[in-house]
Every structure is written in C-alpha cells, then in structure tokens.
Coordinates of C-alpha atoms and ligand atoms in Angstrom, one line a residue:
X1462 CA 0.0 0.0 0.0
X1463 CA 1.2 3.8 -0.8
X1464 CA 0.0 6.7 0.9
X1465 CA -2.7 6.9 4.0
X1466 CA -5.5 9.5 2.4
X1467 CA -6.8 11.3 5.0
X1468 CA -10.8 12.2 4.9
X1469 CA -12.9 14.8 6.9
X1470 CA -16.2 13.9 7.1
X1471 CA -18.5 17.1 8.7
X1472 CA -21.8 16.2 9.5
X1473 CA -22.6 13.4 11.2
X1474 CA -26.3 12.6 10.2
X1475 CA -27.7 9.7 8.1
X1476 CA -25.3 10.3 5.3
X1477 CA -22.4 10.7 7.3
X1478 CA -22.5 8.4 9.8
X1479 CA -23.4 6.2 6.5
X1480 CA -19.7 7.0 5.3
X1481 CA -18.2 6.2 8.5
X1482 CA -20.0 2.7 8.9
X1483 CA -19.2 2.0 4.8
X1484 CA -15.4 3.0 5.2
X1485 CA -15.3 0.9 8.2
X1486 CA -17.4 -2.3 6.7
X1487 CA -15.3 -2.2 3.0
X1488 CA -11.7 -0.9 4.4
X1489 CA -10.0 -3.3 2.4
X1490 CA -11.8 -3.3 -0.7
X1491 CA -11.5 0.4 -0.5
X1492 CA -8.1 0.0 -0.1
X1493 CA -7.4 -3.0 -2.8
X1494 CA -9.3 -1.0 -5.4
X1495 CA -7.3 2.5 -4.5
X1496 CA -4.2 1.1 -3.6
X1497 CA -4.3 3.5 -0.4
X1498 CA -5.2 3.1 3.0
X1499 CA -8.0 5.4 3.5
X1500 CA -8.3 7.2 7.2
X1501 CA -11.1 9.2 8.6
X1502 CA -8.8 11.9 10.6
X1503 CA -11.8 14.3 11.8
X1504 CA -15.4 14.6 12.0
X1505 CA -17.2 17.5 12.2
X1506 CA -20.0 17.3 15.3
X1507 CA -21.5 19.2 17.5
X1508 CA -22.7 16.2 19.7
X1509 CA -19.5 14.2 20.9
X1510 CA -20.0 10.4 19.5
X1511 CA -19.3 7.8 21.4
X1512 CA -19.9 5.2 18.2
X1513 CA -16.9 7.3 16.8
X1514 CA -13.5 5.4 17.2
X1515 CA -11.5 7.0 19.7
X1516 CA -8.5 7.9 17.1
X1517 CA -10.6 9.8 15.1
X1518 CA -10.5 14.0 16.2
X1519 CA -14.2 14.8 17.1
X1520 CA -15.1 18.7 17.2
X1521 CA -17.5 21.1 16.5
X1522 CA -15.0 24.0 14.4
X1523 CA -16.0 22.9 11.0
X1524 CA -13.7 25.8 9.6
X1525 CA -10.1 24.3 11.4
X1526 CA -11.2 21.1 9.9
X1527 CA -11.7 22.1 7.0
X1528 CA -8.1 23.7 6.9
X1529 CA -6.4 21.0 8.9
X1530 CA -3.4 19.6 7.3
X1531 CA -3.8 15.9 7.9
X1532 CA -6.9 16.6 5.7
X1533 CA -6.7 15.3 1.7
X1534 CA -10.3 15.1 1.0
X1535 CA -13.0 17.2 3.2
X1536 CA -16.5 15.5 3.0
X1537 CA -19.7 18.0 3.5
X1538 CA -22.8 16.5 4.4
X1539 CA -24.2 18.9 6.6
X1540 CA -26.8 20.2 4.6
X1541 CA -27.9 23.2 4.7
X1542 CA -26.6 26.2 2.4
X1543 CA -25.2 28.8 4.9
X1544 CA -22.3 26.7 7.2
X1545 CA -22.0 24.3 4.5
X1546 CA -21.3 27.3 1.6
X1547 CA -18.8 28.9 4.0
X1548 CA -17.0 25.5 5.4
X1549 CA -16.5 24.6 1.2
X1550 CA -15.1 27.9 0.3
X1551 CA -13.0 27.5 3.0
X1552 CA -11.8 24.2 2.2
X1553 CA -11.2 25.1 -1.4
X1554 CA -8.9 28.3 -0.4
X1555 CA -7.0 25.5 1.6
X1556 CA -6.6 23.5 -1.7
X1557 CA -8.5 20.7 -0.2
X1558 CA -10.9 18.6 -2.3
X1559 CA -14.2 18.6 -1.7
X1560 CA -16.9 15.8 -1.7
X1561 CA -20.7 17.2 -1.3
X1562 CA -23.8 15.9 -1.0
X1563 CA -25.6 18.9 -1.0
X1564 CA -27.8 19.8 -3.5
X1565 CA -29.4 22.3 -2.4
X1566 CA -26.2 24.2 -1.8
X1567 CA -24.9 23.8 -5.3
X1568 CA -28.1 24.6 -7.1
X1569 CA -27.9 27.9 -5.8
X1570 CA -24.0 28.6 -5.3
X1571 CA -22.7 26.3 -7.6
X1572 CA -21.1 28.0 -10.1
X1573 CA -19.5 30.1 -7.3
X1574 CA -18.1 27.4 -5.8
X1575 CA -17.3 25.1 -9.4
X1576 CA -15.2 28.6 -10.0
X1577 CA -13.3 29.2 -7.2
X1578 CA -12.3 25.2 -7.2
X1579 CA -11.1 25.9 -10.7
X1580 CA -9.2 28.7 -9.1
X1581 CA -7.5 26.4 -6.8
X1582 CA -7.1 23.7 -8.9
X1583 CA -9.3 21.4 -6.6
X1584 CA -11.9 19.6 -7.4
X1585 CA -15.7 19.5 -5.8
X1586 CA -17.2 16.5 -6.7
X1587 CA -21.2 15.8 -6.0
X1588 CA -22.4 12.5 -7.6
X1589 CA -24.2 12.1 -4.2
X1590 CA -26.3 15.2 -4.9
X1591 CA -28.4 13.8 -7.4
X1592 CA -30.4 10.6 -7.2
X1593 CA -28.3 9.1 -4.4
X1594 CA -26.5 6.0 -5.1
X1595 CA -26.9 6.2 -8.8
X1596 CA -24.1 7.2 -10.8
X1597 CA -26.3 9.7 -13.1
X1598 CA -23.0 12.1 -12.6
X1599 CA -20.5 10.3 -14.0
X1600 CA -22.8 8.5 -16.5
X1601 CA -23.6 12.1 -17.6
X1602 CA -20.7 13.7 -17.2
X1603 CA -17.9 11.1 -19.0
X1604 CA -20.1 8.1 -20.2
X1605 CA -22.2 10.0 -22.7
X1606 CA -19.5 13.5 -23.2
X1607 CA -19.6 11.8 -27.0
X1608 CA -23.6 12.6 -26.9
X1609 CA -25.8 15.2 -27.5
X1610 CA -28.4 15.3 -25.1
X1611 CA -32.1 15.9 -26.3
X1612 CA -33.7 15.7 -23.4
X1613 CA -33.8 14.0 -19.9
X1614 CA -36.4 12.9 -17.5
X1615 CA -36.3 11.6 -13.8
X1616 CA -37.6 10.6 -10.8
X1617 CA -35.1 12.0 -8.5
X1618 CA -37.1 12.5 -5.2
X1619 CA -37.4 9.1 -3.4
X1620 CA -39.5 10.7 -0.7
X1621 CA -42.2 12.0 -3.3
X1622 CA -41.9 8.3 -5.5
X1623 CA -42.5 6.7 -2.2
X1624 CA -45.5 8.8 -1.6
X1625 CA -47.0 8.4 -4.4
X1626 CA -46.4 4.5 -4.6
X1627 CA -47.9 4.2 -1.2
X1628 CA -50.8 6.3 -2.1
X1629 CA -51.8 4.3 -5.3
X1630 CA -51.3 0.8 -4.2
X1631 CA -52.3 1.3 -0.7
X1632 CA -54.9 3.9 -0.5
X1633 CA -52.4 5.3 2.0
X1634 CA -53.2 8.8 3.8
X1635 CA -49.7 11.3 2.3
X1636 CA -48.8 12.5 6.2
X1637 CA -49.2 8.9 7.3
X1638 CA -46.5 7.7 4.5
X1639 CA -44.0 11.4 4.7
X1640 CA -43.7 10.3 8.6
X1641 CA -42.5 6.7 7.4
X1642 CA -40.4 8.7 4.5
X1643 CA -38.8 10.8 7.2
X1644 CA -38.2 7.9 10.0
X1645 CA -36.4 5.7 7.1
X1646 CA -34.0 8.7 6.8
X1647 CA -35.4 9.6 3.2
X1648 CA -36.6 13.0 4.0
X1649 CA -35.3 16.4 3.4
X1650 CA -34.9 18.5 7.1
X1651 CA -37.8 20.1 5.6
X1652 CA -40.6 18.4 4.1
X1653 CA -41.9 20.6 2.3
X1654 CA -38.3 20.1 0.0
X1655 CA -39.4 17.1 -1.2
X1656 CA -43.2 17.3 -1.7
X1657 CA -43.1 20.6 -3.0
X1658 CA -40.8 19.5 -5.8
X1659 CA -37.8 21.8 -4.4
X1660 CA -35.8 19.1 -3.6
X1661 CA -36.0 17.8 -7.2
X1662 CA -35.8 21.0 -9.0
X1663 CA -32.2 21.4 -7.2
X1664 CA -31.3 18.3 -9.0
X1665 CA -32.7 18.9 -11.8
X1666 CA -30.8 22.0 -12.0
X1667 CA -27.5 20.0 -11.6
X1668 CA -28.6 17.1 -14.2
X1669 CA -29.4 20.4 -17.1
X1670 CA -26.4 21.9 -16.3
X1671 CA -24.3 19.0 -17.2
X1672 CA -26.5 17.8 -20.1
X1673 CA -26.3 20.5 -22.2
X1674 CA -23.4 22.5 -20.8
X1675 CA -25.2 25.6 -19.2
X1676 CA -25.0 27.5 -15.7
X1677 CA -27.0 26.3 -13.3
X1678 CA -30.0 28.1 -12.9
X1679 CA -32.5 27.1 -10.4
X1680 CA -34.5 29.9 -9.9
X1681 CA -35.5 29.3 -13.6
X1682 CA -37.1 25.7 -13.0
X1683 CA -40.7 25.2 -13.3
X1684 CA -41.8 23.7 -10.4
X1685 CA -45.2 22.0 -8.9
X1686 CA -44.8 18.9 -6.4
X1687 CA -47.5 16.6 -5.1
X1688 CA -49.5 17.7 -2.4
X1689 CA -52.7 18.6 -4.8
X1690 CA -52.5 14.9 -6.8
X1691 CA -56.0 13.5 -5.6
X1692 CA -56.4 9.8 -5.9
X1693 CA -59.2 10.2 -8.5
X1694 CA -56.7 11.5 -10.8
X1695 CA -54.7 8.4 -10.2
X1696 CA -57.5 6.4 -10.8
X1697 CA -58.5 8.1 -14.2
X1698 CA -55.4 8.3 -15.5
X1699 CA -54.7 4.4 -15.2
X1700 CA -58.2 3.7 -16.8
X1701 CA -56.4 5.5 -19.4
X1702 CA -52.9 3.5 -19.4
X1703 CA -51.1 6.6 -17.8
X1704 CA -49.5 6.3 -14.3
X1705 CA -48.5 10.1 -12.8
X1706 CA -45.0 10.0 -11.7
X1707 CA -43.3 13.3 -10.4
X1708 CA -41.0 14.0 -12.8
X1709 CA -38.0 16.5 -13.0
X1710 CA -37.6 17.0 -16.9
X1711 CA -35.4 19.0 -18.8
X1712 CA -36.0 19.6 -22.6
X1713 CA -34.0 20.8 -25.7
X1714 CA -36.2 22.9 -27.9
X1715 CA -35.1 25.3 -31.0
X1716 CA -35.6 28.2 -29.2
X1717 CA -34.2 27.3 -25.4
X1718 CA -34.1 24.8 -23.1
X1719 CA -37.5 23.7 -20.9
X1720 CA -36.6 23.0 -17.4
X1721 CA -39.6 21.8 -15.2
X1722 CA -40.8 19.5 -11.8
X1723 CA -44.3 18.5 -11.8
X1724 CA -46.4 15.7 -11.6
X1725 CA -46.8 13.8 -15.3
X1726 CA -48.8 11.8 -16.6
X1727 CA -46.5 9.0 -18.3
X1728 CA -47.7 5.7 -20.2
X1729 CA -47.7 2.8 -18.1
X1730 CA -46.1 1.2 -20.4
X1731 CA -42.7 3.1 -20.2
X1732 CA -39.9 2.0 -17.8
X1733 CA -40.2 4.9 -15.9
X1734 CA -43.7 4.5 -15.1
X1735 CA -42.7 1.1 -13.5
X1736 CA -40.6 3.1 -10.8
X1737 CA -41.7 2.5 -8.0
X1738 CA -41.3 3.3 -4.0
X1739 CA -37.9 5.0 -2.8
X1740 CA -36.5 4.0 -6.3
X1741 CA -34.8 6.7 -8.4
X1742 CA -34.7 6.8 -12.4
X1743 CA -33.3 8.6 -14.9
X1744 CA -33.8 7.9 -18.6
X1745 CA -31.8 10.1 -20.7
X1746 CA -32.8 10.7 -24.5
X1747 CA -29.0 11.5 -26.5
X1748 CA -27.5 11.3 -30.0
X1749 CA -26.0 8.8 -31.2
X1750 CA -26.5 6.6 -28.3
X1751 CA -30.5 6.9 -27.8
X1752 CA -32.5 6.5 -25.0
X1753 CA -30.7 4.7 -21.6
X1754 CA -31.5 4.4 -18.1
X1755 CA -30.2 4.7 -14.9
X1756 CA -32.5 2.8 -11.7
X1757 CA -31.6 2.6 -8.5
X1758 CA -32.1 3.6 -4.5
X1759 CA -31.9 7.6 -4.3
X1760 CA -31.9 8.2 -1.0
X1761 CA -30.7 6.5 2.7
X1762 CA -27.6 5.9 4.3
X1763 CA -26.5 3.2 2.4
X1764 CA -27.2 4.6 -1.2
X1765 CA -25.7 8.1 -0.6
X1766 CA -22.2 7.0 1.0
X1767 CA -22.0 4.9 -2.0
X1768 CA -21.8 7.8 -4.0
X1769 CA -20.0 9.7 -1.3
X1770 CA -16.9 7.5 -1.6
X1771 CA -17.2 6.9 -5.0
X1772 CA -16.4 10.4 -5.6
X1773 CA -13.7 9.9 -2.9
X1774 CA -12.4 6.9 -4.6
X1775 CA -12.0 8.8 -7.4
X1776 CA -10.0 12.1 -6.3
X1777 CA -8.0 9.5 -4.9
X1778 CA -6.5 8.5 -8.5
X1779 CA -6.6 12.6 -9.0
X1780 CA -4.2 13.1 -5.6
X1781 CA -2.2 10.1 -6.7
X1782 CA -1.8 9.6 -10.2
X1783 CA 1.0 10.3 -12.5
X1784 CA -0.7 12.6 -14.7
X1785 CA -4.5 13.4 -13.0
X1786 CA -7.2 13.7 -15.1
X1787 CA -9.7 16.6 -15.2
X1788 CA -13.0 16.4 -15.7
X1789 CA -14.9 19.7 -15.9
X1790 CA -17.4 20.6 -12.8
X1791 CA -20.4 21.2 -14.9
X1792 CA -19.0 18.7 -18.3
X1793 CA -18.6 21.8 -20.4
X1794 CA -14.9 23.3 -20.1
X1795 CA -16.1 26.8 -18.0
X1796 CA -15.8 29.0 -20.9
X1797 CA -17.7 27.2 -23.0
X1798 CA -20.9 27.3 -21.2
X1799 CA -23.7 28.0 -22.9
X1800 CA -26.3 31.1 -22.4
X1801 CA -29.0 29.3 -24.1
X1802 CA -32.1 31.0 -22.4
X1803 CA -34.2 29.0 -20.4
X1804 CA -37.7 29.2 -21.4
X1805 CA -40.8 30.7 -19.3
X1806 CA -43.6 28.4 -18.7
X1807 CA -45.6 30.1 -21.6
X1808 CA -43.6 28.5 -24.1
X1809 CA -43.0 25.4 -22.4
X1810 CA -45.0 22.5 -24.5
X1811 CA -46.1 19.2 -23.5
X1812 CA -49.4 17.5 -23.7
X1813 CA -52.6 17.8 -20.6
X1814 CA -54.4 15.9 -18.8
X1815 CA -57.9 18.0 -18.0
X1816 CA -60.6 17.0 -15.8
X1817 CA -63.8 19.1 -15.9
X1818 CA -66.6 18.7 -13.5
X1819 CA -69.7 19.3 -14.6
X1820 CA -73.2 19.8 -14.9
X1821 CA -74.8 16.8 -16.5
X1822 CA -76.9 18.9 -19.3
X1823 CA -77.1 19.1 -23.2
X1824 CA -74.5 20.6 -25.0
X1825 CA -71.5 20.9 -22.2
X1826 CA -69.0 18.4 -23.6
X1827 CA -69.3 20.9 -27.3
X1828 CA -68.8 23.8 -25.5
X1829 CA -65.9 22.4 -23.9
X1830 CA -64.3 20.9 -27.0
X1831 CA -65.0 23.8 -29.0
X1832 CA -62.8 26.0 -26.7
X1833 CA -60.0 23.4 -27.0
X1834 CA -60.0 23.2 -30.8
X1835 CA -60.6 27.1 -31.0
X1836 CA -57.5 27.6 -29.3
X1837 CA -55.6 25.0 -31.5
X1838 CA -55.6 22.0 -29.1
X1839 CA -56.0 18.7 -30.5
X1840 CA -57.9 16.0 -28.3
X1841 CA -56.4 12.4 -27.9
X1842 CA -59.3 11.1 -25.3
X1843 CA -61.8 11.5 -23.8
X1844 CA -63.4 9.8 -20.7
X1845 CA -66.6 10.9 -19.3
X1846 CA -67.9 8.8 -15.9
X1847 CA -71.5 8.0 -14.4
X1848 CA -73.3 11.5 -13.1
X1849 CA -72.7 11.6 -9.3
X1850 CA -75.9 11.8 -7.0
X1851 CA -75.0 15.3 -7.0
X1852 CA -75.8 15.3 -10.8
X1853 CA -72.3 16.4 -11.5
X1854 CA -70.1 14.5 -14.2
X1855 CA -66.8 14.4 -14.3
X1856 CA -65.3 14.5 -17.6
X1857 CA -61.2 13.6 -18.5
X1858 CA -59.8 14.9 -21.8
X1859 CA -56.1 13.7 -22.5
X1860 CA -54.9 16.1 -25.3
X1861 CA -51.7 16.1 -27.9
X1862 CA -48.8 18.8 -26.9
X1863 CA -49.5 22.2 -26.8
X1864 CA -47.7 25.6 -25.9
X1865 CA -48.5 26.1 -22.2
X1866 CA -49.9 29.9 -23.5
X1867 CA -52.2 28.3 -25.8
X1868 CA -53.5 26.2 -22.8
X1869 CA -53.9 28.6 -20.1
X1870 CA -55.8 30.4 -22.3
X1871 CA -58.1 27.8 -23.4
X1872 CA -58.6 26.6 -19.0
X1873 CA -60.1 30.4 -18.2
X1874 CA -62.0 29.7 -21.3
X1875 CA -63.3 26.4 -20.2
X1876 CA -63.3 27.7 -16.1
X1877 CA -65.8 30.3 -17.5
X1878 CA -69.2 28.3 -18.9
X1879 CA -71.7 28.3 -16.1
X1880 CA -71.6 24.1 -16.4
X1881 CA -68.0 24.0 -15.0
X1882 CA -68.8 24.4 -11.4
X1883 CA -65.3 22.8 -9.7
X1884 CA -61.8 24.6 -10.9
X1885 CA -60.2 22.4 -13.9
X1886 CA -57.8 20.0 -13.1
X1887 CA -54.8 19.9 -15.4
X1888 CA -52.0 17.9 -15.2
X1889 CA -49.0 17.1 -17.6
X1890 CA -48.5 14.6 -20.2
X1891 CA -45.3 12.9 -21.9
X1892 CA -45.1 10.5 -23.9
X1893 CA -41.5 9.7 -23.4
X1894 CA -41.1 8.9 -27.3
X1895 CA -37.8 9.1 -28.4
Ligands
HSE238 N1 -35.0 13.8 0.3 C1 -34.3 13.2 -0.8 C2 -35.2 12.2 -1.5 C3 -33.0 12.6 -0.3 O1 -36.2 11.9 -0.9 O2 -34.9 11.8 -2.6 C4 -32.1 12.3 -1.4 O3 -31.6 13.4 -2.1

C-alpha cells in the first residue's frame, strides 16, 4: 500500500454516519481497489460520538477542519446552504478537495463554488447530490460526453416516489406515508423540499447543467410537487394507461431549453412508469447513443455514501496519479458554457391531462371541446364517468402537446361556462417517445 489518504467527514447525520459505517465495513476493498489506505482523521460534530472510534479527532469548528493539514479530502454532508457554503469555500482556499452531498447548496451557489475550485485547482465532486447512489453524474458527465443530449427525465425525489407509490397501491393517507419517509431517513430536514418538488428542481438543476453545458439556474425551474394529486386522478389516469409519476424534466427545444418539476402523466407502459417506491430513475434521450436508463435507490444511508466514496475513490486516483485527469465541474470546459435562455412556462409545451366537472346537461361536452380546438388544441381522449348523486359529471380529456400559452388560455375559457362548477384540473403529459 502507498500513501494513507486522510478524509474529513463534517456532518454526522444519516449520510455521514453512512460514510463512517461503509469505510469501516469495505476498508480493504477500499483499499485494494485504490491502492491507499484510507483514514477518517476528523469529524465535524457538534454532539461528541461515542460510536466514533477513539482515534478519530471529534469537534465542533468545521472551519479548522476544514483547513487542517492531515486533511486530503473534506466530505460536507451537513446540509444546509449557509455553514456548508462557508466550510466549502474555506476548504477550497485550503486547496483541499471537496466531496458534497448537498444539492441544495450547489443549485444555488454552484457556479461560485465550481469557479473558485477551478481557481485552486481542486476539485468539488457531488455524484451524491443527485439521485443518491446512482451514478447519473458520472454516466452524464464522461459516459455520454460523445452525446448530444435531447432531453432527460427523472424521478429524482425518493421521498415523493415513495408517496406516491404508497398512495396508489395502498390507499395510504400522504402524512401517514412522509412520517414513514422521514423515519427511514429519506426526507429532506424540511418536508416541504421534497413534496413541493424543491428538492427535485435542485437536481434537476444539476442534471441540465451537465447535459447540455449551461450554468446552473434554479431559480429558472418550473416547479409544482405533489401535495394537490387526488387519488381520483390516479384512478383516471390508469383507466387511461397513464401512471403520474413526479418528474424532473429538462428539454431541448429550437428556441431554449425547458426545465420543469411536476407531476406527469407517463404511459404505463414506459420504464419509468414502473418506478416504484424510494427508487430513483433517470432515462436520458441523447444522439447517437439513444435512450438509456439509470434505476436505482436515491436516498438512505447506504445509497448516498455509496456515492459519497465513490467520488472519494476517485480524487483518490486525481491526488495520486501520474498525470491526474480533469474532468470539468459542470461537463462543459467553464468557458464554454452555454447562455442558451431557459424558457418561461408560456412557451413550455407538453401534452394535458384535463378534468372538468360538470353539470350533466345538453350541450357541455361541445362547448368544452369547442374551446379546445378554438385555441388550436387537439384531443387524444376522452373519458366521461357516471353522473354523481350530486348530478355532476366528471369529464377527462387527454390532449396532444401544446404551448403552455395556448393552454392557459383555453382553461379560463373552459373555467368560465356556467356548467363548470369545480376549478379544472390539469395535469401534464409525456409521452417519453424518443
Ligand atoms: N430527500 C431526498 C429524497 C433525499 O427523498 O430523494 C435524497 O436526495
């Protein structure tokens, strides 16, 4: 064996005590595959351990770790995007590299951060950040840098595909299943991350960024998560061979790129639709290659230190090798990135799922369908249901894509004839063609 490599790890919650336990159940594969030993020197805590082996520094002054010389590689998986930002930047300026699993912190300051590690000549690696355990980074980043991406879509919040699962298999209540979500350790801090869709527009940020070689740009993701998806949409859309999956989906069009988190409408036919539970997928649409996808578990201990000391495993050929390789932060070399405008919803496109209710007399179904086609909206199906005892109907309409403008325009339409007596429900489609 060469070298010790000495790690940091700050944070010691579910992902890092994760690292800790994996380091300590695969030392010596670790070690046989790297050709290093590799040594936790200091953890960053503010509780003292007692789980913690004795020879491993314990403290609460993230910012001396961080700096600390027996320190190759500093590990940040506190969460969070205030400490976390300023224990990085600190690292960086100490020409440490970084592993994170924060994506939260690098959807809003990565490009800060990718830039002042190309300063240093460090590197910040963050395959944990998006969909845990699977490698979606690297596949990404080197697998398919011969490929032009067209588009990608994913489910890259376990907590929300768990939810979701649980509520159309089970007939499960949503706060019953979040507080199983959140004792399993799937959970964001907050919550409201992951059924908001917040959680998954970070990553989703990350995943566009490296597809087709922009900056990251959160604040420009569409995003809608969960909480208003009732179980009779569930129910109508599988009568209809759809199964709604939250999807994070990023787009190529002539005019920009589409970058959006909502729940979708997807045929149950696809592989994505078959997701199911904690899992994670990503299927990614690229030229030459096609269409390929990545499945795996995206969240828990186990899943995110796998990724965790992957990236470890791999600055550890960068610290050691000959000649270390280089790949770029965001898969585009910095100055080549890309200010491709982002589109506004508007002129996002994608097909709808509607569902009117309404008053069971003559005529409503025209009306309705003449305000479609009016605004240039072409129907797919149609599904209309038993009047309730209430004398109310509910009626589905699946249509072919259409510019978001064009739809909003043709709902107030719609929300306007004195038969439509509930708000319309819309919800996207995708057909996932390639
Ligand atoms: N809260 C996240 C999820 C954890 O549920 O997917 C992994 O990023």
């Amino acid at each position: 064996m060469n070298k010790s490599i000495n790690l940091a790890v700050l944070g010691l919650g579910t992902v890092g005590t994760g690292v800790v336990n994996l380091l300590k159940d695969n030392t010596e594969e670790l070690a046989r595959r790297s050709g290093h030993i590799i040594n936790i020197t200091h953890v960053g805590t503010r509780r003292h351990r007692t789980d913690i082996d004795p020879a491993i520094n314990q403290s609460d002054d993230l910012l001396a770790i961080a700096a600390a010389d027996d320190v190759d590689i500093v590990i940040e998986v506190i969460g969070g995007t205030d400490v976390a930002k300023e224990v990085i930047m600190h690292a960086i300026r100490h020409k440490k590299h970084v592993v994170t699993a924060n994506k939260a912190l690098l959807a809003k300051y990565g490009n800060e951060i990718f830039a002042l590690a190309d300063e240093n000549g460090v590197q910040v690696r963050y395959e944990a950040a998006v969909a845990g355990g699977i490698p979606i980074i690297k596949a990404i980043r080197e697998a398919l840098a011969a490929n032009k991406i067209d588009w990608l879509a994913g489910i890259i919040n376990g907590t929300g595909n768990f939810i979701m699962t649980e509520m159309q298999t089970k007939n499960r209540k949503f706060g019953e299943v979040l507080a199983e979500a959140q004792a399993l350790g799937y959970a964001e801090a907050d919550p409201t991350f992951d059924v908001e869709g917040i959680d998954a527009a970070h990553k989703l940020s990350l995943l566009a960024s490296i597809a087709f070689g922009i900056p990251i740009q959160f604040d420009k993701v569409y995003c809608e998560g969960i909480t208003k998806v009732s179980l009779q949409d569930v129910v109508y859309a599988n009568e209809l061979g759809y199964n709604i999956k939250h999807l994070g989906l990023a787009i190529r069009r002539e005019h920009g790129f589409e970058l959006r988190v909502h729940p979708t409408l997807i045929p149950n036919t696809t592989l994505l639709a078959n997701v199911h539970g904690v899992k994670n997928a990503v299927m990614v649409d690229a030229h030459p290659l096609g269409q390929s996808l990545y499945y795996g578990d995206g969240a828990g201990a186990g899943a995110t230190a796998s990724a965790v000391m992957a990236d470890v495993m791999d600055l550890i050929y960068v610290i050691t090798a000959a000649t270390p390789s280089d790949v770029p932060h965001l898969a585009f070399v910095p100055e080549e990135l890309s200010d491709t405008r982002i589109l506004p919803s508007d002129e996002m496109t994608c097909g709808y799922y509607l569902r009117l209710t309404v008053k069971d007399e003559l005529g409503v179904l025209a009306d309705a369908t003449r305000i479609l086609s009016d605004n240039g909206i072409n129907i797919d199906a149609i599904l209309q249901r038993d009047a309730h005892k209430s004398g109310l109907v509910p009626v589905i309409i699946l249509t072919l894509p259409v510019l978001e403008k064009q739809m909003n325009a043709a709902i107030k339409q719609i929300q306007q004839l004195s038969c439509v007596t509930e708000p319309v429900v819309r919800i996207r489609l995708e057909s996932l063609d390639e």
